[in-house]
């Protein structure tokens, strides 16, 4: 019976991780589409400055990172398995996003 229980736990963790990845993917696509649509609506005379674009992208990134961190913590609480980052990822998410001068601090490789 122990093997069956372990299989069920593993299958549940896999399904939760798959759903988590799907939500993350959907949010990224939605944010990219929103940015593309906003740019398409602007005329050449109304082009935003580089600073405005940087602020908007930073705000979206901070919001996305906070949402992903919350979901990751919830996923860890609901399963006995650790959520591992892909091996190709260079940025390491800190234990909680630290704000430095209005921006998120992150580690680089």
XYZ file of C-alpha atoms in Angstrom, residues 27-107:
81
model
C -0.107 35.162 -17.533
C 3.033 35.774 -19.572
C 1.110 35.455 -22.837
C -1.639 37.745 -21.552
C 0.904 40.394 -20.460
C 2.741 40.187 -23.794
C -0.518 40.524 -25.732
C -1.565 43.514 -23.625
C 1.752 45.253 -24.313
C 1.536 44.476 -28.028
C -2.041 45.777 -28.239
C -1.133 48.952 -26.351
C 1.766 49.625 -28.707
C -0.408 49.005 -31.757
C -2.933 51.611 -30.567
C -0.337 54.330 -30.100
C 0.527 56.646 -32.917
C 4.061 57.750 -33.711
C 3.505 61.101 -32.004
C 2.312 59.431 -28.807
C 5.232 57.028 -28.423
C 6.138 56.544 -24.755
C 9.561 57.456 -23.506
C 12.083 54.772 -22.635
C 11.635 55.598 -18.941
C 7.861 55.033 -19.152
C 8.376 51.659 -20.819
C 10.969 50.650 -18.207
C 8.644 51.577 -15.337
C 5.712 49.689 -16.875
C 7.762 46.555 -17.522
C 9.283 46.686 -14.024
C 5.834 46.989 -12.429
C 4.508 44.050 -14.458
C 7.564 41.976 -13.561
C 7.211 42.762 -9.836
C 3.512 41.870 -9.859
C 4.139 38.645 -11.768
C 7.012 37.652 -9.473
C 4.929 38.297 -6.356
C 2.020 36.240 -7.737
C 4.318 33.396 -8.747
C 6.012 33.445 -5.347
C 2.632 33.218 -3.593
C 1.567 30.299 -5.791
C 4.906 28.584 -5.260
C 4.523 28.823 -1.476
C 0.979 27.433 -1.737
C 2.185 24.581 -3.943
C 4.893 23.715 -1.410
C 2.326 23.658 1.410
C -0.036 21.348 -0.462
C 2.574 18.759 -1.458
C 5.541 17.054 0.166
C 7.737 17.773 -2.843
C 9.997 20.741 -3.487
C 9.343 22.991 -6.471
C 12.589 23.037 -8.419
C 13.636 25.695 -10.870
C 14.682 24.528 -14.332
C 18.435 23.832 -14.571
C 18.915 26.437 -17.319
C 17.587 29.292 -15.204
C 20.207 31.888 -14.386
C 18.216 34.190 -12.113
C 17.648 32.892 -8.622
C 14.501 34.029 -6.847
C 15.301 35.207 -3.296
C 13.331 33.824 -0.351
C 11.117 36.910 -0.634
C 11.542 39.666 -3.217
C 13.690 42.385 -1.658
C 13.012 45.907 -2.817
C 15.971 48.160 -3.499
C 15.175 51.683 -4.657
C 11.764 50.666 -6.000
C 12.997 47.602 -7.904
C 13.166 43.945 -7.062
C 16.567 42.626 -6.106
C 17.584 39.356 -7.697
C 20.732 37.338 -7.856
